[in-house]
Every structure is written in C-alpha cells, then in structure tokens.
PDB file of C-alpha atoms in Angstrom:
ATOM      1  CA  UNK A 116       0.000   0.000   0.000  1.00 50.00           C
ATOM      2  CA  UNK A 117       1.770   3.160  -1.161  1.00 52.00           C
ATOM      3  CA  UNK A 118       1.182   6.398   0.738  1.00 53.00           C
ATOM      4  CA  UNK A 119      -0.799   9.083  -1.111  1.00 55.00           C
ATOM      5  CA  UNK A 120       1.019  12.367  -0.836  1.00 52.00           C
ATOM      6  CA  UNK A 121      -1.836  14.518  -2.165  1.00 56.00           C
ATOM      7  CA  UNK A 122      -5.001  15.325  -0.300  1.00 58.00           C
ATOM      8  CA  UNK A 123      -8.378  14.066  -1.487  1.00 61.00           C
ATOM      9  CA  UNK A 124     -11.038  16.826  -1.725  1.00 69.00           C
ATOM     10  CA  UNK A 125     -12.862  15.134   1.133  1.00 72.00           C
ATOM     11  CA  UNK A 126      -9.693  15.317   3.221  1.00 76.00           C
ATOM     12  CA  UNK A 127      -9.391  19.050   2.586  1.00 80.00           C
ATOM     13  CA  UNK A 128     -12.936  19.437   3.910  1.00 82.00           C
ATOM     14  CA  UNK A 129     -12.029  17.344   6.974  1.00 81.00           C
ATOM     15  CA  UNK A 130      -8.998  19.517   7.711  1.00 84.00           C
ATOM     16  CA  UNK A 131     -10.964  22.770   7.460  1.00 88.00           C
ATOM     17  CA  UNK A 132     -13.749  21.302   9.587  1.00 88.00           C
ATOM     18  CA  UNK A 133     -11.363  19.996  12.245  1.00 88.00           C
ATOM     19  CA  UNK A 134      -9.390  23.233  12.220  1.00 90.00           C
ATOM     20  CA  UNK A 135     -12.546  25.305  12.961  1.00 93.00           C
ATOM     21  CA  UNK A 136     -13.525  23.016  15.839  1.00 91.00           C
ATOM     22  CA  UNK A 137      -9.996  22.860  17.289  1.00 94.00           C
ATOM     23  CA  UNK A 138      -9.616  26.651  17.174  1.00 95.00           C
ATOM     24  CA  UNK A 139     -13.075  27.334  18.633  1.00 94.00           C
ATOM     25  CA  UNK A 140     -12.471  24.816  21.453  1.00 94.00           C
ATOM     26  CA  UNK A 141      -9.066  26.328  22.251  1.00 96.00           C
ATOM     27  CA  UNK A 142     -10.539  29.843  22.142  1.00 95.00           C
ATOM     28  CA  UNK A 143     -13.252  28.781  24.619  1.00 95.00           C
ATOM     29  CA  UNK A 144     -10.487  27.396  26.855  1.00 95.00           C
ATOM     30  CA  UNK A 145      -8.406  30.581  26.568  1.00 95.00           C
ATOM     31  CA  UNK A 146     -11.311  33.012  26.950  1.00 94.00           C
ATOM     32  CA  UNK A 147     -12.463  31.421  30.205  1.00 94.00           C
ATOM     33  CA  UNK A 148      -9.002  31.535  31.775  1.00 94.00           C
ATOM     34  CA  UNK A 149      -9.496  34.959  33.325  1.00 92.00           C
ATOM     35  CA  UNK A 150     -12.820  34.204  35.027  1.00 92.00           C
ATOM     36  CA  UNK A 151     -11.429  30.901  36.261  1.00 94.00           C
ATOM     37  CA  UNK A 152      -8.363  32.619  37.745  1.00 91.00           C
ATOM     38  CA  UNK A 153     -10.655  35.147  39.375  1.00 91.00           C
ATOM     39  CA  UNK A 154     -13.109  32.672  40.875  1.00 92.00           C
ATOM     40  CA  UNK A 155     -11.354  29.262  41.062  1.00 90.00           C
ATOM     41  CA  UNK A 156     -14.879  27.919  40.453  1.00 91.00           C
ATOM     42  CA  UNK A 157     -14.917  24.156  39.882  1.00 89.00           C
ATOM     43  CA  UNK A 158     -17.751  24.286  37.329  1.00 90.00           C
ATOM     44  CA  UNK A 159     -15.705  26.675  35.185  1.00 93.00           C
ATOM     45  CA  UNK A 160     -12.625  24.486  35.683  1.00 93.00           C
ATOM     46  CA  UNK A 161     -14.320  21.307  34.394  1.00 92.00           C
ATOM     47  CA  UNK A 162     -16.025  23.221  31.569  1.00 93.00           C
ATOM     48  CA  UNK A 163     -12.612  24.512  30.418  1.00 95.00           C
ATOM     49  CA  UNK A 164     -11.024  21.097  30.705  1.00 94.00           C
ATOM     50  CA  UNK A 165     -13.812  19.581  28.592  1.00 93.00           C
ATOM     51  CA  UNK A 166     -13.033  21.990  25.756  1.00 94.00           C
ATOM     52  CA  UNK A 167      -9.291  21.453  26.076  1.00 96.00           C
ATOM     53  CA  UNK A 168      -9.893  17.712  25.682  1.00 93.00           C
ATOM     54  CA  UNK A 169     -12.306  18.366  22.781  1.00 90.00           C
ATOM     55  CA  UNK A 170      -9.499  20.284  21.040  1.00 94.00           C
ATOM     56  CA  UNK A 171      -6.943  17.494  21.652  1.00 93.00           C
ATOM     57  CA  UNK A 172      -9.437  14.827  20.556  1.00 88.00           C
ATOM     58  CA  UNK A 173     -10.305  16.715  17.383  1.00 87.00           C
ATOM     59  CA  UNK A 174      -6.628  17.197  16.660  1.00 89.00           C
ATOM     60  CA  UNK A 175      -5.974  13.469  17.005  1.00 86.00           C
ATOM     61  CA  UNK A 176      -9.076  12.734  14.905  1.00 82.00           C
ATOM     62  CA  UNK A 177      -7.685  14.998  12.184  1.00 84.00           C
ATOM     63  CA  UNK A 178      -4.337  13.198  12.306  1.00 83.00           C
ATOM     64  CA  UNK A 179      -6.043   9.791  12.066  1.00 80.00           C
ATOM     65  CA  UNK A 180      -8.142  10.917   9.092  1.00 78.00           C
ATOM     66  CA  UNK A 181      -4.997  12.326   7.493  1.00 79.00           C
ATOM     67  CA  UNK A 182      -3.351   8.910   7.904  1.00 77.00           C
ATOM     68  CA  UNK A 183      -6.455   7.282   6.348  1.00 75.00           C
ATOM     69  CA  UNK A 184      -5.863   9.490   3.324  1.00 76.00           C
ATOM     70  CA  UNK A 185      -2.127   8.819   3.277  1.00 75.00           C
ATOM     71  CA  UNK A 186      -2.418   5.037   3.430  1.00 74.00           C
ATOM     72  CA  UNK A 187      -5.686   4.725   1.506  1.00 72.00           C
ATOM     73  CA  UNK A 188      -7.585   2.977   4.280  1.00 68.00           C
ATOM     74  CA  UNK A 189     -10.969   3.682   5.773  1.00 65.00           C
ATOM     75  CA  UNK A 190     -10.924   2.022   9.203  1.00 65.00           C
ATOM     76  CA  UNK A 191      -8.736   2.846  12.152  1.00 63.00           C
ATOM     77  CA  UNK A 192      -7.969  -0.839  12.752  1.00 63.00           C
ATOM     78  CA  UNK A 193      -6.721  -1.353   9.163  1.00 65.00           C
ATOM     79  CA  UNK A 194      -3.490   0.541   9.742  1.00 62.00           C
ATOM     80  CA  UNK A 195      -0.262  -1.259   8.943  1.00 64.00           C
ATOM     81  CA  UNK A 196       1.756  -1.539  11.093  1.00 64.00           C
ATOM     82  CA  UNK A 197      -1.122  -2.298  13.433  1.00 67.00           C
ATOM     83  CA  UNK A 198       0.478  -0.441  16.327  1.00 68.00           C
ATOM     84  CA  UNK A 199      -0.236   2.893  14.563  1.00 69.00           C
ATOM     85  CA  UNK A 200      -3.960   2.158  14.445  1.00 69.00           C
ATOM     86  CA  UNK A 201      -3.966   0.788  17.956  1.00 72.00           C
ATOM     87  CA  UNK A 202      -2.146   3.717  19.562  1.00 76.00           C
ATOM     88  CA  UNK A 203      -4.195   6.297  17.604  1.00 75.00           C
ATOM     89  CA  UNK A 204      -7.476   4.666  18.577  1.00 76.00           C
ATOM     90  CA  UNK A 205      -6.539   4.232  22.243  1.00 80.00           C
ATOM     91  CA  UNK A 206      -5.559   7.903  22.410  1.00 82.00           C
ATOM     92  CA  UNK A 207      -8.674   9.115  20.589  1.00 81.00           C
ATOM     93  CA  UNK A 208     -11.209   6.965  22.472  1.00 81.00           C
ATOM     94  CA  UNK A 209      -9.657   7.930  25.796  1.00 86.00           C
ATOM     95  CA  UNK A 210      -9.455  11.683  25.159  1.00 89.00           C
ATOM     96  CA  UNK A 211     -12.898  12.009  23.549  1.00 85.00           C
ATOM     97  CA  UNK A 212     -14.567  10.087  26.395  1.00 86.00           C
ATOM     98  CA  UNK A 213     -12.770  12.182  29.024  1.00 90.00           C
ATOM     99  CA  UNK A 214     -14.007  15.344  27.257  1.00 89.00           C
ATOM    100  CA  UNK A 215     -17.646  14.194  27.484  1.00 86.00           C
ATOM    101  CA  UNK A 216     -17.164  13.125  31.105  1.00 88.00           C
ATOM    102  CA  UNK A 217     -15.740  16.521  32.031  1.00 89.00           C
ATOM    103  CA  UNK A 218     -18.629  18.355  30.410  1.00 87.00           C
ATOM    104  CA  UNK A 219     -21.080  16.152  32.279  1.00 86.00           C
ATOM    105  CA  UNK A 220     -19.122  16.692  35.507  1.00 87.00           C
ATOM    106  CA  UNK A 221     -19.177  20.477  35.028  1.00 88.00           C
ATOM    107  CA  UNK A 222     -23.000  20.242  35.138  1.00 84.00           C
ATOM    108  CA  UNK A 223     -23.166  18.024  38.197  1.00 83.00           C
ATOM    109  CA  UNK A 224     -20.097  18.798  40.341  1.00 83.00           C
ATOM    110  CA  UNK A 225     -22.155  20.545  43.057  1.00 80.00           C
ATOM    111  CA  UNK A 226     -24.023  17.306  43.741  1.00 79.00           C
ATOM    112  CA  UNK A 227     -20.850  15.451  44.713  1.00 76.00           C
ATOM    113  CA  UNK A 228     -18.787  15.593  47.856  1.00 70.00           C
ATOM    114  CA  UNK A 229     -15.880  17.990  47.116  1.00 69.00           C
ATOM    115  CA  UNK A 230     -13.462  15.545  48.743  1.00 67.00           C
ATOM    116  CA  UNK A 231     -14.689  12.569  46.725  1.00 70.00           C
ATOM    117  CA  UNK A 232     -12.256  11.001  44.309  1.00 78.00           C
ATOM    118  CA  UNK A 233     -14.780  11.122  41.484  1.00 81.00           C
ATOM    119  CA  UNK A 234     -12.316  12.597  38.984  1.00 81.00           C
ATOM    120  CA  UNK A 235     -10.049   9.580  39.491  1.00 86.00           C
ATOM    121  CA  UNK A 236     -13.039   7.286  39.067  1.00 85.00           C
ATOM    122  CA  UNK A 237     -13.796   9.050  35.757  1.00 85.00           C
ATOM    123  CA  UNK A 238     -10.248   8.362  34.554  1.00 87.00           C
ATOM    124  CA  UNK A 239     -10.528   4.742  35.641  1.00 89.00           C
ATOM    125  CA  UNK A 240     -13.930   4.146  33.975  1.00 88.00           C
ATOM    126  CA  UNK A 241     -12.627   5.810  30.804  1.00 87.00           C
ATOM    127  CA  UNK A 242      -9.594   3.509  30.815  1.00 89.00           C
ATOM    128  CA  UNK A 243     -11.857   0.474  31.159  1.00 90.00           C
ATOM    129  CA  UNK A 244     -14.119   1.657  28.308  1.00 86.00           C
ATOM    130  CA  UNK A 245     -11.072   2.342  26.136  1.00 85.00           C
ATOM    131  CA  UNK A 246      -9.742  -1.149  26.856  1.00 86.00           C
ATOM    132  CA  UNK A 247     -13.113  -2.755  26.007  1.00 87.00           C
ATOM    133  CA  UNK A 248     -13.546  -0.770  22.754  1.00 81.00           C
ATOM    134  CA  UNK A 249      -9.997  -1.447  21.580  1.00 80.00           C
ATOM    135  CA  UNK A 250      -9.868  -5.114  22.550  1.00 83.00           C
ATOM    136  CA  UNK A 251     -13.258  -5.919  20.995  1.00 83.00           C
ATOM    137  CA  UNK A 252     -12.664  -3.526  18.042  1.00 76.00           C
ATOM    138  CA  UNK A 253     -16.303  -2.602  18.361  1.00 74.00           C
ATOM    139  CA  UNK A 254     -17.177   1.040  17.735  1.00 72.00           C
ATOM    140  CA  UNK A 255     -20.799   0.433  18.756  1.00 76.00           C
ATOM    141  CA  UNK A 256     -19.719   0.046  22.400  1.00 81.00           C
ATOM    142  CA  UNK A 257     -18.234   3.528  22.249  1.00 79.00           C
ATOM    143  CA  UNK A 258     -21.368   4.836  20.521  1.00 76.00           C
ATOM    144  CA  UNK A 259     -23.638   3.388  23.195  1.00 82.00           C
ATOM    145  CA  UNK A 260     -21.443   4.574  26.056  1.00 83.00           C
ATOM    146  CA  UNK A 261     -20.983   8.135  24.795  1.00 81.00           C
ATOM    147  CA  UNK A 262     -24.655   8.426  23.823  1.00 80.00           C
ATOM    148  CA  UNK A 263     -25.533   7.178  27.309  1.00 84.00           C
ATOM    149  CA  UNK A 264     -23.419   9.922  28.889  1.00 83.00           C
ATOM    150  CA  UNK A 265     -25.017  12.446  26.528  1.00 80.00           C
ATOM    151  CA  UNK A 266     -28.484  11.335  27.535  1.00 83.00           C
ATOM    152  CA  UNK A 267     -27.638  11.678  31.243  1.00 84.00           C
ATOM    153  CA  UNK A 268     -26.371  15.219  30.643  1.00 81.00           C
ATOM    154  CA  UNK A 269     -29.445  16.075  28.601  1.00 81.00           C
ATOM    155  CA  UNK A 270     -31.697  14.652  31.309  1.00 84.00           C
ATOM    156  CA  UNK A 271     -29.962  16.825  33.929  1.00 82.00           C
ATOM    157  CA  UNK A 272     -30.250  19.943  31.741  1.00 80.00           C
ATOM    158  CA  UNK A 273     -33.911  19.182  31.031  1.00 82.00           C
ATOM    159  CA  UNK A 274     -34.822  18.623  34.697  1.00 83.00           C
ATOM    160  CA  UNK A 275     -33.043  21.838  35.606  1.00 79.00           C
ATOM    161  CA  UNK A 276     -34.975  23.652  32.894  1.00 80.00           C
ATOM    162  CA  UNK A 277     -38.293  22.311  34.188  1.00 81.00           C
ATOM    163  CA  UNK A 278     -37.359  23.105  37.811  1.00 79.00           C
ATOM    164  CA  UNK A 279     -36.475  26.677  36.873  1.00 74.00           C
ATOM    165  CA  UNK A 280     -40.019  27.157  35.501  1.00 70.00           C
ATOM    166  CA  UNK A 281     -38.700  27.264  31.935  1.00 70.00           C
ATOM    167  CA  UNK A 282     -35.971  29.843  32.359  1.00 73.00           C
ATOM    168  CA  UNK A 283     -34.814  31.222  28.970  1.00 72.00           C
ATOM    169  CA  UNK A 284     -31.085  30.832  29.786  1.00 71.00           C
ATOM    170  CA  UNK A 285     -31.550  27.202  30.714  1.00 73.00           C
ATOM    171  CA  UNK A 286     -33.609  26.521  27.601  1.00 76.00           C
ATOM    172  CA  UNK A 287     -30.743  27.821  25.426  1.00 73.00           C
ATOM    173  CA  UNK A 288     -28.338  25.840  27.573  1.00 75.00           C
ATOM    174  CA  UNK A 289     -30.395  22.694  27.017  1.00 79.00           C
ATOM    175  CA  UNK A 290     -30.452  23.146  23.231  1.00 79.00           C
ATOM    176  CA  UNK A 291     -26.710  23.850  23.018  1.00 77.00           C
ATOM    177  CA  UNK A 292     -25.748  20.854  25.170  1.00 77.00           C
ATOM    178  CA  UNK A 293     -28.170  18.601  23.281  1.00 79.00           C
ATOM    179  CA  UNK A 294     -26.520  19.513  19.971  1.00 78.00           C
ATOM    180  CA  UNK A 295     -23.011  19.367  21.384  1.00 79.00           C
ATOM    181  CA  UNK A 296     -23.361  15.929  22.947  1.00 77.00           C
ATOM    182  CA  UNK A 297     -25.134  14.394  19.954  1.00 77.00           C
ATOM    183  CA  UNK A 298     -22.787  15.765  17.304  1.00 76.00           C
ATOM    184  CA  UNK A 299     -19.706  15.046  19.336  1.00 75.00           C
ATOM    185  CA  UNK A 300     -20.767  11.428  19.665  1.00 76.00           C
ATOM    186  CA  UNK A 301     -21.545  11.201  15.954  1.00 76.00           C
ATOM    187  CA  UNK A 302     -18.126  12.672  15.106  1.00 75.00           C
ATOM    188  CA  UNK A 303     -16.377  10.190  17.363  1.00 72.00           C
ATOM    189  CA  UNK A 304     -18.174   7.266  15.828  1.00 73.00           C
ATOM    190  CA  UNK A 305     -17.157   8.255  12.307  1.00 70.00           C
ATOM    191  CA  UNK A 306     -13.663   6.867  12.898  1.00 67.00           C
ATOM    192  CA  UNK A 307     -14.899   3.439  13.901  1.00 69.00           C
ATOM    193  CA  UNK A 308     -17.957   3.067  11.695  1.00 70.00           C
ATOM    194  CA  UNK A 309     -17.024   5.040   8.550  1.00 67.00           C
ATOM    195  CA  UNK A 310     -20.388   4.573   6.805  1.00 69.00           C
ATOM    196  CA  UNK A 311     -22.236   5.843   9.862  1.00 68.00           C
ATOM    197  CA  UNK A 312     -22.743   9.433   8.675  1.00 67.00           C
ATOM    198  CA  UNK A 313     -23.449   8.468   5.062  1.00 70.00           C
ATOM    199  CA  UNK A 314     -24.992  11.209   2.958  1.00 72.00           C
ATOM    200  CA  UNK A 315     -25.701  13.389   5.988  1.00 77.00           C
ATOM    201  CA  UNK A 316     -22.013  14.029   6.613  1.00 78.00           C
ATOM    202  CA  UNK A 317     -21.884  17.636   5.366  1.00 82.00           C
ATOM    203  CA  UNK A 318     -25.124  18.533   7.138  1.00 82.00           C
ATOM    204  CA  UNK A 319     -23.825  17.075  10.412  1.00 81.00           C
ATOM    205  CA  UNK A 320     -20.499  18.856  10.004  1.00 84.00           C
ATOM    206  CA  UNK A 321     -22.278  22.183   9.446  1.00 87.00           C
ATOM    207  CA  UNK A 322     -24.472  21.701  12.516  1.00 83.00           C
ATOM    208  CA  UNK A 323     -21.377  20.701  14.565  1.00 85.00           C
ATOM    209  CA  UNK A 324     -19.568  23.875  13.502  1.00 89.00           C
ATOM    210  CA  UNK A 325     -22.668  25.977  14.261  1.00 88.00           C
ATOM    211  CA  UNK A 326     -22.902  24.366  17.725  1.00 85.00           C
ATOM    212  CA  UNK A 327     -19.259  25.007  18.646  1.00 88.00           C
ATOM    213  CA  UNK A 328     -19.378  28.552  17.278  1.00 90.00           C
ATOM    214  CA  UNK A 329     -22.580  29.316  19.197  1.00 87.00           C
ATOM    215  CA  UNK A 330     -20.886  28.134  22.414  1.00 88.00           C
ATOM    216  CA  UNK A 331     -17.860  30.259  21.555  1.00 91.00           C
ATOM    217  CA  UNK A 332     -20.145  33.255  20.927  1.00 90.00           C
ATOM    218  CA  UNK A 333     -21.914  32.734  24.267  1.00 86.00           C
ATOM    219  CA  UNK A 334     -18.522  32.550  25.992  1.00 90.00           C
ATOM    220  CA  UNK A 335     -17.142  35.768  24.488  1.00 91.00           C
ATOM    221  CA  UNK A 336     -20.437  37.542  25.169  1.00 86.00           C
ATOM    222  CA  UNK A 337     -19.907  36.903  28.891  1.00 82.00           C
ATOM    223  CA  UNK A 338     -16.140  37.078  29.141  1.00 83.00           C
ATOM    224  CA  UNK A 339     -15.510  39.989  26.763  1.00 72.00           C
TER     225      UNK A 339
ATOM    226  CA  UNK B 228     -37.309  30.941  52.258  1.00 53.00           C
ATOM    227  CA  UNK B 229     -34.201  32.877  51.261  1.00 58.00           C
ATOM    228  CA  UNK B 230     -31.857  31.059  48.892  1.00 66.00           C
ATOM    229  CA  UNK B 231     -28.551  29.918  50.387  1.00 76.00           C
ATOM    230  CA  UNK B 232     -25.654  32.028  49.137  1.00 83.00           C
ATOM    231  CA  UNK B 233     -22.995  30.331  47.093  1.00 87.00           C
ATOM    232  CA  UNK B 234     -19.246  30.803  47.492  1.00 90.00           C
ATOM    233  CA  UNK B 235     -18.937  33.388  44.710  1.00 93.00           C
ATOM    234  CA  UNK B 236     -21.875  35.400  46.059  1.00 94.00           C
ATOM    235  CA  UNK B 237     -20.390  35.456  49.562  1.00 95.00           C
ATOM    236  CA  UNK B 238     -17.070  36.716  48.161  1.00 95.00           C
ATOM    237  CA  UNK B 239     -18.969  39.390  46.226  1.00 95.00           C
ATOM    238  CA  UNK B 240     -20.899  40.428  49.358  1.00 95.00           C
ATOM    239  CA  UNK B 241     -17.718  40.759  51.454  1.00 96.00           C
ATOM    240  CA  UNK B 242     -15.962  42.812  48.775  1.00 96.00           C
ATOM    241  CA  UNK B 243     -19.077  44.913  48.243  1.00 95.00           C
ATOM    242  CA  UNK B 244     -19.332  45.719  51.967  1.00 95.00           C
ATOM    243  CA  UNK B 245     -15.705  46.926  51.968  1.00 95.00           C
ATOM    244  CA  UNK B 246     -16.259  48.956  48.797  1.00 95.00           C
ATOM    245  CA  UNK B 247     -19.421  50.607  50.117  1.00 93.00           C
ATOM    246  CA  UNK B 248     -17.595  51.537  53.299  1.00 92.00           C
ATOM    247  CA  UNK B 249     -15.199  53.896  51.484  1.00 90.00           C
ATOM    248  CA  UNK B 250     -12.880  50.937  50.926  1.00 92.00           C
ATOM    249  CA  UNK B 251     -11.885  50.829  54.606  1.00 91.00           C
ATOM    250  CA  UNK B 252     -13.466  48.624  57.229  1.00 93.00           C
ATOM    251  CA  UNK B 253     -12.417  46.935  60.477  1.00 92.00           C
ATOM    252  CA  UNK B 254     -12.695  43.211  61.121  1.00 90.00           C
ATOM    253  CA  UNK B 255     -15.742  43.252  63.449  1.00 92.00           C
ATOM    254  CA  UNK B 256     -18.106  45.433  61.381  1.00 93.00           C
ATOM    255  CA  UNK B 257     -17.123  43.484  58.281  1.00 93.00           C
ATOM    256  CA  UNK B 258     -17.920  40.220  60.071  1.00 94.00           C
ATOM    257  CA  UNK B 259     -21.299  41.585  61.189  1.00 93.00           C
ATOM    258  CA  UNK B 260     -22.280  42.915  57.774  1.00 92.00           C
ATOM    259  CA  UNK B 261     -21.129  39.768  55.990  1.00 90.00           C
ATOM    260  CA  UNK B 262     -23.779  37.674  57.713  1.00 89.00           C
ATOM    261  CA  UNK B 263     -21.497  34.685  58.268  1.00 91.00           C
ATOM    262  CA  UNK B 264     -20.384  32.677  61.266  1.00 92.00           C
ATOM    263  CA  UNK B 265     -16.985  33.713  62.673  1.00 92.00           C
ATOM    264  CA  UNK B 266     -15.403  30.492  61.488  1.00 93.00           C
ATOM    265  CA  UNK B 267     -16.667  30.772  57.917  1.00 92.00           C
ATOM    266  CA  UNK B 268     -15.875  34.488  57.814  1.00 93.00           C
ATOM    267  CA  UNK B 269     -12.268  33.862  58.892  1.00 93.00           C
ATOM    268  CA  UNK B 270     -11.931  31.254  56.164  1.00 94.00           C
ATOM    269  CA  UNK B 271     -13.188  33.644  53.510  1.00 94.00           C
ATOM    270  CA  UNK B 272     -11.002  36.520  54.720  1.00 94.00           C
ATOM    271  CA  UNK B 273      -7.941  34.272  54.703  1.00 94.00           C
ATOM    272  CA  UNK B 274      -8.775  33.188  51.145  1.00 93.00           C
ATOM    273  CA  UNK B 275      -9.332  36.767  49.957  1.00 95.00           C
ATOM    274  CA  UNK B 276      -6.042  37.905  51.513  1.00 95.00           C
ATOM    275  CA  UNK B 277      -4.171  34.971  50.038  1.00 93.00           C
ATOM    276  CA  UNK B 278      -5.600  35.505  46.552  1.00 92.00           C
ATOM    277  CA  UNK B 279      -4.944  39.230  46.694  1.00 94.00           C
ATOM    278  CA  UNK B 280      -8.549  40.498  46.554  1.00 95.00           C
ATOM    279  CA  UNK B 281      -8.134  42.444  49.793  1.00 95.00           C
ATOM    280  CA  UNK B 282      -5.248  43.711  51.872  1.00 94.00           C
ATOM    281  CA  UNK B 283      -4.821  44.555  55.513  1.00 91.00           C
ATOM    282  CA  UNK B 284      -3.690  48.053  56.488  1.00 90.00           C
ATOM    283  CA  UNK B 285      -2.582  49.272  59.914  1.00 85.00           C
ATOM    284  CA  UNK B 286      -3.341  52.767  61.122  1.00 79.00           C
ATOM    285  CA  UNK B 287      -2.661  53.887  64.721  1.00 77.00           C
ATOM    286  CA  UNK B 288      -2.897  50.334  66.070  1.00 79.00           C
ATOM    287  CA  UNK B 289      -6.140  49.733  64.171  1.00 83.00           C
ATOM    288  CA  UNK B 290      -6.345  47.135  61.425  1.00 86.00           C
ATOM    289  CA  UNK B 291      -8.460  47.760  58.338  1.00 91.00           C
ATOM    290  CA  UNK B 292      -9.338  45.782  55.274  1.00 93.00           C
ATOM    291  CA  UNK B 293      -9.379  47.422  51.872  1.00 94.00           C
ATOM    292  CA  UNK B 294      -9.825  46.187  48.309  1.00 96.00           C
ATOM    293  CA  UNK B 295      -6.947  45.692  45.913  1.00 95.00           C
ATOM    294  CA  UNK B 296      -7.241  46.280  42.143  1.00 95.00           C
ATOM    295  CA  UNK B 297      -8.062  42.593  41.798  1.00 94.00           C
ATOM    296  CA  UNK B 298     -10.873  42.997  44.338  1.00 95.00           C
ATOM    297  CA  UNK B 299     -12.359  45.911  42.400  1.00 95.00           C
ATOM    298  CA  UNK B 300     -12.020  43.899  39.206  1.00 94.00           C
ATOM    299  CA  UNK B 301     -13.950  41.002  40.754  1.00 94.00           C
ATOM    300  CA  UNK B 302     -16.795  43.376  41.688  1.00 95.00           C
ATOM    301  CA  UNK B 303     -16.815  44.744  38.147  1.00 93.00           C
ATOM    302  CA  UNK B 304     -16.853  41.283  36.561  1.00 92.00           C
ATOM    303  CA  UNK B 305     -19.210  39.579  39.007  1.00 93.00           C
ATOM    304  CA  UNK B 306     -22.378  39.953  36.912  1.00 91.00           C
ATOM    305  CA  UNK B 307     -20.643  38.533  33.860  1.00 90.00           C
ATOM    306  CA  UNK B 308     -19.270  35.636  35.891  1.00 91.00           C
ATOM    307  CA  UNK B 309     -22.674  34.699  37.312  1.00 90.00           C
ATOM    308  CA  UNK B 310     -24.319  35.060  33.888  1.00 87.00           C
ATOM    309  CA  UNK B 311     -21.676  32.774  32.432  1.00 88.00           C
ATOM    310  CA  UNK B 312     -22.263  30.159  35.117  1.00 89.00           C
ATOM    311  CA  UNK B 313     -26.036  30.435  34.668  1.00 84.00           C
ATOM    312  CA  UNK B 314     -25.844  30.298  30.866  1.00 82.00           C
ATOM    313  CA  UNK B 315     -23.873  27.051  30.925  1.00 83.00           C
ATOM    314  CA  UNK B 316     -25.581  25.559  33.975  1.00 79.00           C
ATOM    315  CA  UNK B 317     -22.220  25.133  35.771  1.00 82.00           C
TER     316      UNK B 317
END
C-alpha cells in the first residue's frame, strides 16, 4: 500500500472542519481563563477542561483521518503496522470520552462531595471503556457509552430547565448541550464506523460547527 | 425561604461591603455585615487575603481591610461571571 502524498477533496474538507472546531475549542479554553483565575470555580474548571480535551481529541481525529488518506484505508484498525492504528485509537477513544465526562461533571459537580475522588473514578472508567472498545474492536460500544453519557447530561439539563419554571437561559443551555453531545458522539463514531454518517455528513459537520461557534459566541459575550 | 448564598456570592458580598464603606473597614463590622459565622468568615477573609482580593492596612494600632485592584475587578466582573455560570448551567 503506497502512501498518497496529495489530499483528497474530502480530506481538505475534513482539515478545514477539524481546524474550525480545534480553534473554537481552544478559544473557549483561553477566553475562560481569566474568570477561572478570578473565581477558582470548579464548574468553570471542568467546563474549560472539557473543551481542552475536545481540542486534543479533534486534533488526534484529524491526524487519524490524514493517515487514512495517506495510506488509503478507511478504518482505524486497518493501519499497517497495526500499532499505529492501535495507539491512535486508544488515544482518541480515551481523550474524547474524558471530554464528554468533564462536560457532564461540570454540570453536576455541586451534587458530589468535594473531597470525593470522582475525577479519578472518571479516569478509571474511561480507561476500562477504552480497553473494552480497543480489545473488541467494536465502535458500537463507544457509541452506546458516549450516547448514554449524553443522555444523562441532557436529562440533567432538562430537569433543571423544568425546575427553573422554563428559564430562557436554561432553555438555550439545554439546546446547546443537546446539539453538542449528539454531534460530538456522531463525530467520534465516524472513525470506527465510517459509513455511519453516510450522505448526511456535510449537514452534520455544518451543525457541529454551528454548535461550537454558538458556544464560543456565548462565551465571548460573557467574558468579553 | 431565602436562597442559600454560594461561594462566589459570599465573596462578592464581602468585597461589596468593603467597597461601600469607602474601601476601609475593620474586622468586626465586616464580620457583622457579611452575615457569616466567625469560622466561615475567617476562612473567607484568609482566602481573599491569600488571593490578593483584599489587603490589611494598619493605622494607629487599628487594622483595616481594603480592596486591591483585583478585588475591584472582581466586583466589576461579578455579573458577567454569574451570567456565564447560569448560561452554561455550571
């Protein structure tokens, strides 16, 4: 299998798409630095960490897709030598799952004992999930797990919205998180089940970009 | 029933009391106006001193608290901070 040194048109689209999401995630991380330094608030801390991990995960996703293009393969486990595919997938599954966990934790951290070792438990559970996904080579496990986390987060946002007597801020918050969790999961799955997005790929990419940019806009509106 | 104040709101209230008192207030009146137990108040004051939001000044054997630039900046940014937290449900 000879490496392709030119980029397929689809690859160019992937790079632009990934670049927008990486930059917007890093900008969210950078723009919230000041209010975090000022408050040392844990919710802000986990929110920032989620976007830092989103940026790293999207960067690794871009690299993996670039390698797909280079070696003319379409599945992460088809890499030769196999170690390349294995290391890339372990890294990506781990980082993307941690990102979702952190976002979920930023919504729920007040409910937990501040001295609990929940963050370590998150790392441990993520390691176990990564091990299961990689050893079984089954992307559906990752899909189910990440969608499950997304549904929990959506449930929390929805209950909070109902409890607040349909507060406008929380409604917007609910919509943004719903889109973010769903499209993040769909993006993650694309590496393991390439045909998953099918003909809706461009539409999903556009909605993903709109979601990240709307979060970025909401962040700069409040942080200046 | 009045809603329990969160950590950021308590910090805002302490800084606001100092600011509204011509940026100069002694320990006891600040404790009284902050509406906190002595133990919790001491914890907050220690944190604010350590993080540089307030400083302690001595004048003729009296000790006063006053805001630093960082303290004023927190007061200025407080609404944005709480809106941010509310917007993202943090």
